[in-house]
PDB file of C-alpha atoms in Angstrom:
ATOM      1  CA  MET A   1     127.590  92.273 -53.768  1.00  0.00           C
ATOM      2  CA  VAL A   2     131.601  92.225 -52.928  1.00  0.00           C
ATOM      3  CA  PRO A   3     132.128  93.315 -49.288  1.00  0.00           C
ATOM      4  CA  TRP A   4     134.937  95.755 -50.302  1.00  0.00           C
ATOM      5  CA  GLY A   5     135.162  97.325 -46.879  1.00  0.00           C
ATOM      6  CA  GLY A   6     136.072  94.195 -45.182  1.00  0.00           C
ATOM      7  CA  LEU A   7     138.570  93.138 -48.120  1.00  0.00           C
ATOM      8  CA  SER A   8     140.260  96.500 -47.866  1.00  0.00           C
ATOM      9  CA  CYS A   9     140.750  96.280 -43.847  1.00  0.00           C
ATOM     10  CA  CYS A  10     142.230  92.664 -44.255  1.00  0.00           C
ATOM     11  CA  LEU A  11     144.232  94.027 -47.212  1.00  0.00           C
ATOM     12  CA  SER A  12     145.425  96.898 -45.249  1.00  0.00           C
ATOM     13  CA  ALA A  13     146.333  94.627 -42.187  1.00  0.00           C
ATOM     14  CA  ALA A  14     149.432  93.498 -44.440  1.00  0.00           C
ATOM     15  CA  ALA A  15     151.040  96.976 -44.337  1.00  0.00           C
ATOM     16  CA  PRO A  16     151.601  97.172 -40.713  1.00  0.00           C
ATOM     17  CA  TYR A  17     152.133  93.347 -40.290  1.00  0.00           C
ATOM     18  CA  LEU A  18     155.139  93.694 -42.687  1.00  0.00           C
ATOM     19  CA  LEU A  19     156.422  97.058 -41.098  1.00  0.00           C
ATOM     20  CA  GLY A  20     156.273  95.049 -37.739  1.00  0.00           C
ATOM     21  CA  ARG A  21     158.402  92.232 -39.114  1.00  0.00           C
ATOM     22  CA  SER A  22     160.643  94.702 -40.399  1.00  0.00           C
ATOM     23  CA  SER A  23     161.221  96.515 -37.271  1.00  0.00           C
ATOM     24  CA  GLY A  24     161.687  93.268 -35.542  1.00  0.00           C
ATOM     25  CA  ARG A  25     164.301  92.062 -37.542  1.00  0.00           C
ATOM     26  CA  ASP A  26     166.073  95.654 -37.187  1.00  0.00           C
ATOM     27  CA  ALA A  27     165.833  95.030 -33.707  1.00  0.00           C
ATOM     28  CA  GLU A  28     167.616  91.942 -33.507  1.00  0.00           C
ATOM     29  CA  VAL A  29     170.282  92.999 -35.737  1.00  0.00           C
ATOM     30  CA  LEU A  30     171.159  95.630 -33.393  1.00  0.00           C
ATOM     31  CA  LYS A  31     171.195  93.247 -30.549  1.00  0.00           C
ATOM     32  CA  THR A  32     173.779  91.360 -32.589  1.00  0.00           C
ATOM     33  CA  VAL A  33     176.251  94.196 -33.403  1.00  0.00           C
ATOM     34  CA  THR A  34     179.475  94.329 -31.745  1.00  0.00           C
ATOM     35  CA  ARG A  35     179.389  96.951 -28.851  1.00  0.00           C
ATOM     36  CA  VAL A  36     182.822  98.953 -28.390  1.00  0.00           C
ATOM     37  CA  ASN A  37     182.423 100.376 -25.053  1.00  0.00           C
ATOM     38  CA  GLN A  38     185.892 102.565 -25.416  1.00  0.00           C
ATOM     39  CA  LEU A  39     187.119 103.675 -28.735  1.00  0.00           C
ATOM     40  CA  LYS A  40     190.773 102.444 -28.275  1.00  0.00           C
ATOM     41  CA  GLU A  41     189.286  98.959 -28.297  1.00  0.00           C
ATOM     42  CA  LEU A  42     188.251  99.542 -31.781  1.00  0.00           C
ATOM     43  CA  ALA A  43     191.452  99.700 -33.361  1.00  0.00           C
ATOM     44  CA  GLN A  44     192.746  96.381 -31.594  1.00  0.00           C
ATOM     45  CA  LEU A  45     189.122  94.838 -33.000  1.00  0.00           C
ATOM     46  CA  LEU A  46     190.160  95.708 -36.479  1.00  0.00           C
ATOM     47  CA  ASP A  47     193.691  94.287 -36.365  1.00  0.00           C
ATOM     48  CA  LEU A  48     192.196  91.012 -35.096  1.00  0.00           C
ATOM     49  CA  GLU A  49     189.316  90.699 -37.491  1.00  0.00           C
ATOM     50  CA  SER A  50     189.687  89.721 -41.064  1.00  0.00           C
ATOM     51  CA  LYS A  51     189.664  92.693 -43.448  1.00  0.00           C
ATOM     52  CA  MET A  52     187.534  90.779 -45.782  1.00  0.00           C
ATOM     53  CA  ILE A  53     184.669  90.471 -43.456  1.00  0.00           C
ATOM     54  CA  PRO A  54     182.530  93.978 -42.715  1.00  0.00           C
ATOM     55  CA  ILE A  55     182.514  94.741 -39.013  1.00  0.00           C
ATOM     56  CA  ILE A  56     179.378  96.141 -37.732  1.00  0.00           C
ATOM     57  CA  VAL A  57     179.790  97.844 -34.623  1.00  0.00           C
ATOM     58  CA  THR A  58     178.162 100.384 -32.116  1.00  0.00           C
ATOM     59  CA  ILE A  59     180.245 103.410 -30.690  1.00  0.00           C
ATOM     60  CA  SER A  60     179.329 106.119 -28.507  1.00  0.00           C
ATOM     61  CA  GLY A  61     181.293 109.608 -27.857  1.00  0.00           C
ATOM     62  CA  ARG A  62     181.007 113.362 -28.244  1.00  0.00           C
ATOM     63  CA  VAL A  63     181.079 115.074 -31.507  1.00  0.00           C
ATOM     64  CA  GLY A  64     184.498 117.007 -32.490  1.00  0.00           C
ATOM     65  CA  SER A  65     186.328 118.549 -35.135  1.00  0.00           C
ATOM     66  CA  GLU A  66     189.687 120.094 -35.834  1.00  0.00           C
ATOM     67  CA  THR A  67     188.044 122.772 -38.200  1.00  0.00           C
ATOM     68  CA  PRO A  68     184.569 123.309 -36.782  1.00  0.00           C
ATOM     69  CA  ILE A  69     181.865 125.891 -38.428  1.00  0.00           C
ATOM     70  CA  ASN A  70     180.934 129.092 -36.582  1.00  0.00           C
ATOM     71  CA  CYS A  71     177.332 129.447 -37.076  1.00  0.00           C
ATOM     72  CA  GLN A  72     176.638 133.010 -38.428  1.00  0.00           C
ATOM     73  CA  HIS A  73     173.123 133.624 -36.647  1.00  0.00           C
ATOM     74  CA  SER A  74     173.061 131.346 -33.548  1.00  0.00           C
ATOM     75  CA  GLY A  75     177.067 131.772 -32.607  1.00  0.00           C
ATOM     76  CA  LEU A  76     177.128 128.003 -32.272  1.00  0.00           C
ATOM     77  CA  ARG A  77     179.989 125.636 -33.374  1.00  0.00           C
ATOM     78  CA  GLY A  78     179.146 122.690 -35.184  1.00  0.00           C
ATOM     79  CA  VAL A  79     180.290 120.170 -37.822  1.00  0.00           C
ATOM     80  CA  ILE A  80     177.193 120.131 -39.984  1.00  0.00           C
ATOM     81  CA  VAL A  81     175.298 123.332 -40.565  1.00  0.00           C
ATOM     82  CA  GLU A  82     171.961 123.764 -42.636  1.00  0.00           C
ATOM     83  CA  GLY A  83     170.594 127.103 -43.271  1.00  0.00           C
ATOM     84  CA  THR A  84     167.072 128.202 -45.227  1.00  0.00           C
ATOM     85  CA  ALA A  85     165.611 131.331 -46.054  1.00  0.00           C
ATOM     86  CA  GLU A  86     162.067 131.431 -46.865  1.00  0.00           C
ATOM     87  CA  GLN A  87     160.171 134.930 -48.232  1.00  0.00           C
ATOM     88  CA  HIS A  88     156.911 135.382 -46.640  1.00  0.00           C
ATOM     89  CA  PHE A  89     154.636 137.508 -48.238  1.00  0.00           C
ATOM     90  CA  LEU A  90     150.677 138.284 -49.050  1.00  0.00           C
ATOM     91  CA  LYS A  91     149.245 137.626 -52.180  1.00  0.00           C
ATOM     92  CA  HIS A  92     145.713 138.593 -54.067  1.00  0.00           C
ATOM     93  CA  ASN A  93     143.745 135.759 -55.018  1.00  0.00           C
ATOM     94  CA  ASP A  94     140.867 135.418 -57.349  1.00  0.00           C
ATOM     95  CA  ALA A  95     138.190 136.135 -54.631  1.00  0.00           C
ATOM     96  CA  GLY A  96     139.774 139.435 -53.857  1.00  0.00           C
ATOM     97  CA  SER A  97     141.142 138.706 -50.347  1.00  0.00           C
ATOM     98  CA  TRP A  98     144.831 138.509 -49.132  1.00  0.00           C
ATOM     99  CA  ILE A  99     146.425 134.975 -48.218  1.00  0.00           C
ATOM    100  CA  GLN A 100     149.757 134.218 -46.887  1.00  0.00           C
ATOM    101  CA  ASP A 101     152.210 132.268 -48.409  1.00  0.00           C
ATOM    102  CA  SER A 102     155.949 131.718 -48.713  1.00  0.00           C
ATOM    103  CA  ALA A 103     158.597 130.779 -51.150  1.00  0.00           C
ATOM    104  CA  LEU A 104     161.979 129.038 -50.549  1.00  0.00           C
ATOM    105  CA  MET A 105     164.834 131.582 -51.486  1.00  0.00           C
ATOM    106  CA  LEU A 106     167.896 129.710 -50.028  1.00  0.00           C
ATOM    107  CA  SER A 107     168.987 126.457 -48.850  1.00  0.00           C
ATOM    108  CA  MET A 108     172.777 125.621 -48.199  1.00  0.00           C
ATOM    109  CA  CYS A 109     174.724 122.940 -46.147  1.00  0.00           C
ATOM    110  CA  LYS A 110     177.892 123.047 -44.908  1.00  0.00           C
ATOM    111  CA  GLU A 111     179.860 120.036 -43.452  1.00  0.00           C
ATOM    112  CA  VAL A 112     183.448 119.539 -42.194  1.00  0.00           C
ATOM    113  CA  PRO A 113     185.416 116.055 -41.369  1.00  0.00           C
ATOM    114  CA  TRP A 114     184.183 115.175 -37.796  1.00  0.00           C
ATOM    115  CA  TYR A 115     184.669 112.327 -35.264  1.00  0.00           C
ATOM    116  CA  LEU A 116     183.353 110.739 -32.144  1.00  0.00           C
ATOM    117  CA  ASP A 117     185.772 111.129 -29.024  1.00  0.00           C
ATOM    118  CA  ASP A 118     185.458 109.595 -25.738  1.00  0.00           C
ATOM    119  CA  GLU A 119     188.863 110.453 -24.349  1.00  0.00           C
ATOM    120  CA  THR A 120     190.398 107.210 -25.195  1.00  0.00           C
ATOM    121  CA  GLY A 121     190.465 107.509 -29.114  1.00  0.00           C
ATOM    122  CA  ARG A 122     188.733 108.845 -32.066  1.00  0.00           C
ATOM    123  CA  VAL A 123     186.655 107.648 -34.691  1.00  0.00           C
ATOM    124  CA  TYR A 124     185.622 109.736 -37.741  1.00  0.00           C
ATOM    125  CA  VAL A 125     182.035 109.467 -39.279  1.00  0.00           C
ATOM    126  CA  VAL A 126     181.330 109.350 -42.750  1.00  0.00           C
ATOM    127  CA  GLY A 127     177.856 110.013 -44.663  1.00  0.00           C
ATOM    128  CA  ALA A 128     175.792 110.684 -41.289  1.00  0.00           C
ATOM    129  CA  ARG A 129     172.913 112.618 -42.964  1.00  0.00           C
ATOM    130  CA  GLY A 130     172.007 109.389 -44.756  1.00  0.00           C
ATOM    131  CA  ALA A 131     171.685 107.477 -41.429  1.00  0.00           C
ATOM    132  CA  VAL A 132     168.522 106.211 -39.757  1.00  0.00           C
ATOM    133  CA  GLY A 133     167.810 108.564 -36.507  1.00  0.00           C
ATOM    134  CA  PHE A 134     169.953 111.544 -37.807  1.00  0.00           C
ATOM    135  CA  ALA A 135     168.432 114.946 -36.955  1.00  0.00           C
ATOM    136  CA  LEU A 136     169.737 118.370 -36.485  1.00  0.00           C
ATOM    137  CA  THR A 137     169.326 120.894 -33.749  1.00  0.00           C
ATOM    138  CA  VAL A 138     167.526 124.263 -34.508  1.00  0.00           C
ATOM    139  CA  GLY A 139     170.067 126.748 -33.640  1.00  0.00           C
ATOM    140  CA  SER A 140     168.317 129.882 -34.463  1.00  0.00           C
ATOM    141  CA  GLU A 141     165.289 130.957 -36.229  1.00  0.00           C
ATOM    142  CA  VAL A 142     164.914 134.824 -36.853  1.00  0.00           C
ATOM    143  CA  PHE A 143     162.507 136.714 -39.102  1.00  0.00           C
ATOM    144  CA  GLU A 144     163.529 139.719 -40.944  1.00  0.00           C
ATOM    145  CA  GLU A 145     161.105 142.259 -41.847  1.00  0.00           C
ATOM    146  CA  SER A 146     160.747 143.729 -45.505  1.00  0.00           C
ATOM    147  CA  GLY A 147     161.716 147.256 -46.046  1.00  0.00           C
ATOM    148  CA  ARG A 148     159.374 149.993 -46.291  1.00  0.00           C
ATOM    149  CA  SER A 149     160.294 151.194 -49.567  1.00  0.00           C
ATOM    150  CA  ILE A 150     157.408 153.124 -51.183  1.00  0.00           C
ATOM    151  CA  VAL A 151     158.301 152.534 -54.893  1.00  0.00           C
ATOM    152  CA  ARG A 152     159.095 148.774 -53.991  1.00  0.00           C
ATOM    153  CA  GLY A 153     155.780 148.536 -51.894  1.00  0.00           C
ATOM    154  CA  THR A 154     154.022 150.018 -54.981  1.00  0.00           C
ATOM    155  CA  LEU A 155     155.386 147.606 -57.483  1.00  0.00           C
ATOM    156  CA  ASP A 156     154.873 144.588 -55.355  1.00  0.00           C
ATOM    157  CA  TYR A 157     151.320 145.695 -54.779  1.00  0.00           C
ATOM    158  CA  LEU A 158     150.466 146.130 -58.359  1.00  0.00           C
ATOM    159  CA  GLN A 159     151.672 142.513 -58.749  1.00  0.00           C
ATOM    160  CA  GLY A 160     149.224 141.528 -56.119  1.00  0.00           C
ATOM    161  CA  LEU A 161     151.898 141.100 -53.640  1.00  0.00           C
ATOM    162  CA  LYS A 162     152.834 142.395 -49.898  1.00  0.00           C
ATOM    163  CA  MET A 163     156.300 141.335 -48.827  1.00  0.00           C
ATOM    164  CA  LEU A 164     156.203 140.597 -45.167  1.00  0.00           C
ATOM    165  CA  GLY A 165     159.826 139.415 -44.740  1.00  0.00           C
ATOM    166  CA  VAL A 166     162.450 136.562 -44.686  1.00  0.00           C
ATOM    167  CA  LYS A 167     162.475 133.878 -42.351  1.00  0.00           C
ATOM    168  CA  ARG A 168     165.931 132.531 -41.738  1.00  0.00           C
ATOM    169  CA  ILE A 169     166.388 128.962 -39.931  1.00  0.00           C
ATOM    170  CA  GLU A 170     169.753 127.431 -38.960  1.00  0.00           C
ATOM    171  CA  GLN A 171     170.049 123.910 -38.081  1.00  0.00           C
ATOM    172  CA  VAL A 172     173.273 122.535 -36.586  1.00  0.00           C
ATOM    173  CA  LEU A 173     175.095 119.595 -35.225  1.00  0.00           C
ATOM    174  CA  PRO A 174     177.140 121.317 -32.486  1.00  0.00           C
ATOM    175  CA  THR A 175     180.393 120.110 -31.334  1.00  0.00           C
ATOM    176  CA  GLY A 176     180.077 118.242 -27.723  1.00  0.00           C
ATOM    177  CA  SER A 177     176.841 116.579 -28.678  1.00  0.00           C
ATOM    178  CA  SER A 178     176.538 113.136 -27.308  1.00  0.00           C
ATOM    179  CA  LEU A 179     176.030 110.428 -30.208  1.00  0.00           C
ATOM    180  CA  THR A 180     175.575 106.729 -30.774  1.00  0.00           C
ATOM    181  CA  VAL A 181     176.667 105.369 -34.313  1.00  0.00           C
ATOM    182  CA  VAL A 182     175.901 101.931 -35.639  1.00  0.00           C
ATOM    183  CA  GLY A 183     177.851 101.244 -38.840  1.00  0.00           C
ATOM    184  CA  GLU A 184     180.513  99.863 -40.652  1.00  0.00           C
ATOM    185  CA  ALA A 185     184.166 100.089 -38.931  1.00  0.00           C
ATOM    186  CA  VAL A 186     187.088 100.416 -41.400  1.00  0.00           C
ATOM    187  CA  LYS A 187     190.480 101.307 -41.336  1.00  0.00           C
ATOM    188  CA  ASP A 188     192.689 102.861 -43.926  1.00  0.00           C
ATOM    189  CA  ASP A 189     196.438 102.558 -45.051  1.00  0.00           C
ATOM    190  CA  ILE A 190     197.448 105.288 -42.439  1.00  0.00           C
ATOM    191  CA  GLY A 191     195.482 103.937 -39.563  1.00  0.00           C
ATOM    192  CA  THR A 192     192.616 106.500 -39.328  1.00  0.00           C
ATOM    193  CA  ILE A 193     189.370 104.718 -38.302  1.00  0.00           C
ATOM    194  CA  ARG A 194     185.976 105.579 -39.612  1.00  0.00           C
ATOM    195  CA  ILE A 195     182.291 104.262 -39.221  1.00  0.00           C
ATOM    196  CA  GLN A 196     180.360 104.446 -42.404  1.00  0.00           C
ATOM    197  CA  LYS A 197     177.264 103.188 -43.931  1.00  0.00           C
ATOM    198  CA  PRO A 198     177.603  99.206 -44.854  1.00  0.00           C
ATOM    199  CA  GLN A 199     176.599  97.747 -48.008  1.00  0.00           C
ATOM    200  CA  LYS A 200     174.167  95.516 -46.057  1.00  0.00           C
ATOM    201  CA  GLY A 201     173.611  96.175 -42.649  1.00  0.00           C
ATOM    202  CA  PRO A 202     172.098  98.892 -40.113  1.00  0.00           C
ATOM    203  CA  PHE A 203     173.471 102.448 -40.153  1.00  0.00           C
ATOM    204  CA  TYR A 204     172.125 104.586 -37.269  1.00  0.00           C
ATOM    205  CA  VAL A 205     173.183 107.991 -35.854  1.00  0.00           C
ATOM    206  CA  SER A 206     171.123 108.793 -33.125  1.00  0.00           C
ATOM    207  CA  PRO A 207     171.374 110.810 -29.662  1.00  0.00           C
ATOM    208  CA  LYS A 208     169.830 107.809 -28.161  1.00  0.00           C
ATOM    209  CA  SER A 209     171.652 104.706 -26.611  1.00  0.00           C
ATOM    210  CA  ILE A 210     172.003 101.632 -28.474  1.00  0.00           C
ATOM    211  CA  ASP A 211     169.500 100.069 -25.680  1.00  0.00           C
ATOM    212  CA  GLN A 212     167.118 102.774 -26.297  1.00  0.00           C
ATOM    213  CA  LEU A 213     167.076 102.143 -30.107  1.00  0.00           C
ATOM    214  CA  VAL A 214     166.363  98.420 -29.537  1.00  0.00           C
ATOM    215  CA  SER A 215     163.895  99.369 -27.208  1.00  0.00           C
ATOM    216  CA  ASN A 216     161.923 101.945 -29.460  1.00  0.00           C
ATOM    217  CA  LEU A 217     162.084  99.413 -32.265  1.00  0.00           C
ATOM    218  CA  GLY A 218     160.628  96.433 -30.038  1.00  0.00           C
ATOM    219  CA  LYS A 219     157.850  99.043 -29.129  1.00  0.00           C
ATOM    220  CA  TRP A 220     156.913  99.989 -32.908  1.00  0.00           C
ATOM    221  CA  THR A 221     157.083  96.144 -33.583  1.00  0.00           C
ATOM    222  CA  ARG A 222     154.267  95.577 -31.098  1.00  0.00           C
ATOM    223  CA  TRP A 223     152.124  98.510 -32.160  1.00  0.00           C
ATOM    224  CA  TYR A 224     152.332  97.264 -35.689  1.00  0.00           C
ATOM    225  CA  LYS A 225     151.164  94.009 -34.707  1.00  0.00           C
ATOM    226  CA  TYR A 226     148.414  95.252 -32.674  1.00  0.00           C
ATOM    227  CA  ALA A 227     147.201  97.454 -35.531  1.00  0.00           C
ATOM    228  CA  SER A 228     147.349  94.640 -37.937  1.00  0.00           C
ATOM    229  CA  PHE A 229     145.414  92.322 -35.698  1.00  0.00           C
ATOM    230  CA  GLY A 230     142.904  95.054 -35.274  1.00  0.00           C
ATOM    231  CA  LEU A 231     142.406  95.620 -39.165  1.00  0.00           C
ATOM    232  CA  THR A 232     142.061  92.057 -39.670  1.00  0.00           C
ATOM    233  CA  ILE A 233     139.576  91.246 -36.673  1.00  0.00           C
ATOM    234  CA  PHE A 234     137.559  94.274 -38.146  1.00  0.00           C
ATOM    235  CA  GLY A 235     137.679  93.108 -41.680  1.00  0.00           C
ATOM    236  CA  VAL A 236     136.615  89.578 -40.836  1.00  0.00           C
ATOM    237  CA  PHE A 237     133.592  91.055 -38.733  1.00  0.00           C
ATOM    238  CA  LEU A 238     132.610  93.044 -41.844  1.00  0.00           C
ATOM    239  CA  ILE A 239     132.844  90.198 -44.126  1.00  0.00           C
ATOM    240  CA  THR A 240     131.113  88.150 -41.777  1.00  0.00           C
ATOM    241  CA  LYS A 241     128.260  90.677 -41.371  1.00  0.00           C
ATOM    242  CA  HIS A 242     127.913  91.116 -44.979  1.00  0.00           C
ATOM    243  CA  ALA A 243     127.697  86.943 -45.418  1.00  0.00           C
ATOM    244  CA  ILE A 244     125.065  86.837 -42.579  1.00  0.00           C
ATOM    245  CA  HIS A 245     123.196  89.580 -44.166  1.00  0.00           C
ATOM    246  CA  TYR A 246     123.250  87.957 -47.652  1.00  0.00           C
ATOM    247  CA  TYR A 247     122.386  84.663 -46.172  1.00  0.00           C
ATOM    248  CA  LEU A 248     119.330  85.792 -44.284  1.00  0.00           C
ATOM    249  CA  GLU A 249     118.231  88.133 -47.494  1.00  0.00           C
ATOM    250  CA  ARG A 250     118.358  84.824 -49.602  1.00  0.00           C
ATOM    251  CA  ARG A 251     116.488  82.978 -47.194  1.00  0.00           C
ATOM    252  CA  ARG A 252     113.870  85.626 -46.669  1.00  0.00           C
ATOM    253  CA  ARG A 253     113.363  85.823 -50.437  1.00  0.00           C
ATOM    254  CA  TRP A 254     113.081  82.119 -50.577  1.00  0.00           C
ATOM    255  CA  GLU A 255     110.229  82.003 -47.764  1.00  0.00           C
ATOM    256  CA  LEU A 256     108.438  84.568 -49.753  1.00  0.00           C
ATOM    257  CA  ARG A 257     108.768  82.829 -52.983  1.00  0.00           C
ATOM    258  CA  ARG A 258     107.344  79.784 -51.340  1.00  0.00           C
ATOM    259  CA  ARG A 259     104.470  81.981 -49.672  1.00  0.00           C
ATOM    260  CA  VAL A 260     103.717  83.111 -53.477  1.00  0.00           C
ATOM    261  CA  LEU A 261     103.856  79.692 -54.872  1.00  0.00           C
ATOM    262  CA  ALA A 262     101.575  78.156 -52.350  1.00  0.00           C
ATOM    263  CA  ALA A 263      99.078  81.351 -52.421  1.00  0.00           C
ATOM    264  CA  ALA A 264      98.922  80.587 -56.416  1.00  0.00           C
ATOM    265  CA  ALA A 265      98.399  77.011 -55.810  1.00  0.00           C
ATOM    266  CA  LYS A 266      95.632  77.598 -53.445  1.00  0.00           C
ATOM    267  CA  ARG A 267      94.009  80.243 -55.543  1.00  0.00           C
ATOM    268  CA  ALA A 268      94.491  78.378 -58.565  1.00  0.00           C
ATOM    269  CA  GLY A 269      92.416  75.424 -56.983  1.00  0.00           C
ATOM    270  CA  SER A 270      89.842  77.724 -55.579  1.00  0.00           C
ATOM    271  CA  ASP A 271      89.336  79.711 -58.979  1.00  0.00           C
ATOM    272  CA  HIS A 272      89.217  76.405 -60.683  1.00  0.00           C
ATOM    273  CA  GLU A 273      86.180  74.931 -58.445  1.00  0.00           C
ATOM    274  CA  ASP A 274      84.398  78.260 -58.905  1.00  0.00           C
ATOM    275  CA  SER A 275      84.729  78.351 -62.792  1.00  0.00           C
ATOM    276  CA  THR A 276      83.546  74.793 -62.929  1.00  0.00           C
ATOM    277  CA  LEU A 277      80.188  75.746 -60.779  1.00  0.00           C
ATOM    278  CA  LYS A 278      79.922  78.701 -63.063  1.00  0.00           C
ATOM    279  CA  ALA A 279      80.409  76.599 -66.249  1.00  0.00           C
ATOM    280  CA  GLU A 280      77.815  74.160 -65.296  1.00  0.00           C
ATOM    281  CA  ASN A 281      75.245  77.181 -64.359  1.00  0.00           C
ATOM    282  CA  GLY A 282      76.429  78.876 -67.654  1.00  0.00           C
ATOM    283  CA  THR A 283      77.417  81.979 -66.218  1.00  0.00           C
ATOM    284  CA  GLY A 284      81.463  81.713 -66.005  1.00  0.00           C
ATOM    285  CA  THR A 285      84.178  82.610 -68.438  1.00  0.00           C
ATOM    286  CA  ASN A 286      87.439  80.657 -68.675  1.00  0.00           C
ATOM    287  CA  GLN A 287      90.599  82.478 -67.179  1.00  0.00           C
ATOM    288  CA  ASP A 288      93.762  82.150 -69.056  1.00  0.00           C
ATOM    289  CA  CYS A 289      96.017  83.001 -66.333  1.00  0.00           C
ATOM    290  CA  VAL A 290      95.912  82.658 -62.436  1.00  0.00           C
ATOM    291  CA  MET A 291      97.971  84.998 -60.467  1.00  0.00           C
ATOM    292  CA  PRO A 292      98.152  85.729 -56.586  1.00  0.00           C
ATOM    293  CA  ASP A 293      97.121  89.001 -55.534  1.00  0.00           C
ATOM    294  CA  LEU A 294     100.469  89.917 -54.144  1.00  0.00           C
ATOM    295  CA  CYS A 295     102.517  92.968 -54.611  1.00  0.00           C
ATOM    296  CA  VAL A 296     105.174  92.301 -57.007  1.00  0.00           C
ATOM    297  CA  ILE A 297     107.659  94.708 -55.139  1.00  0.00           C
ATOM    298  CA  CYS A 298     107.553  93.727 -51.387  1.00  0.00           C
ATOM    299  CA  LEU A 299     106.154  90.293 -52.237  1.00  0.00           C
ATOM    300  CA  GLU A 300     104.441  90.348 -48.663  1.00  0.00           C
ATOM    301  CA  GLN A 301     101.344  92.953 -49.062  1.00  0.00           C
ATOM    302  CA  GLU A 302      98.424  92.396 -51.615  1.00  0.00           C
ATOM    303  CA  TYR A 303      98.601  94.979 -54.465  1.00  0.00           C
ATOM    304  CA  ASN A 304      96.482  98.077 -54.349  1.00  0.00           C
ATOM    305  CA  ALA A 305      97.388  99.590 -57.673  1.00  0.00           C
ATOM    306  CA  VAL A 306      98.324  98.430 -61.240  1.00  0.00           C
ATOM    307  CA  PHE A 307      99.821  99.883 -64.132  1.00  0.00           C
ATOM    308  CA  ILE A 308      98.205  99.913 -67.472  1.00  0.00           C
ATOM    309  CA  GLN A 309     100.297 100.262 -70.644  1.00  0.00           C
TER     310      GLN A 309
END
């Protein structure tokens, strides 16, 4: 039988190995990107470099916008706001009991042009929602209970529902937040500089510094390698265990077969001598076949029962 458990572990070890290699490559790429300490230096860098070659840089600054969004529930001012509304209710299942469930009623997202500012210059960021490490802060989370209308409650009850209320969640990227952005730096015809996702290369928007990003990728690389090594060792152990068991079982069967043949040969010789003596005395009968008295199932003990068909 094929040791599927061991083979599965060995094949599964390939996934964390590949993930570890990918994380390691990403960490090496981040180490090689151009670090811009002050945003005013980015304009000089773009003027010196060729426009035909994309420039991957990392910058840091605080989020700002000329037209920020005023959040409705949290009162914060942000540049990206996402809001969701979920209807929570109890519904009657087939077993006759009430279970809690929810349904998405509304999902919206607003974004205005925004930039990073470090008091030496401004750089606009484009397409941040598709970047690695991008996350919004939960600005508010409120639950609005449903009204106690008797008519509405009766209609919902007849449909097998009990309305509990609406849960509203507001997520925001507040102005003044410190961010690190890794991406392609471009400059348009009017001199506006922006960071965007490159056609080929890293694109990060994160509250962590570039050194923290490299360190985290290095940690993930090591963990993936450890997981791959552990799965490989365990898979080899299972395969080796199966191979040893298979070898010992084959050896045991070979030894039993040898004992059966030896017992049969010995019994045949003994019965042949007895039949010769009985034939000389005229009291014996010829036997067509000589078989040992061993069980055909375990091949170790003498049989104590027979099946007659």
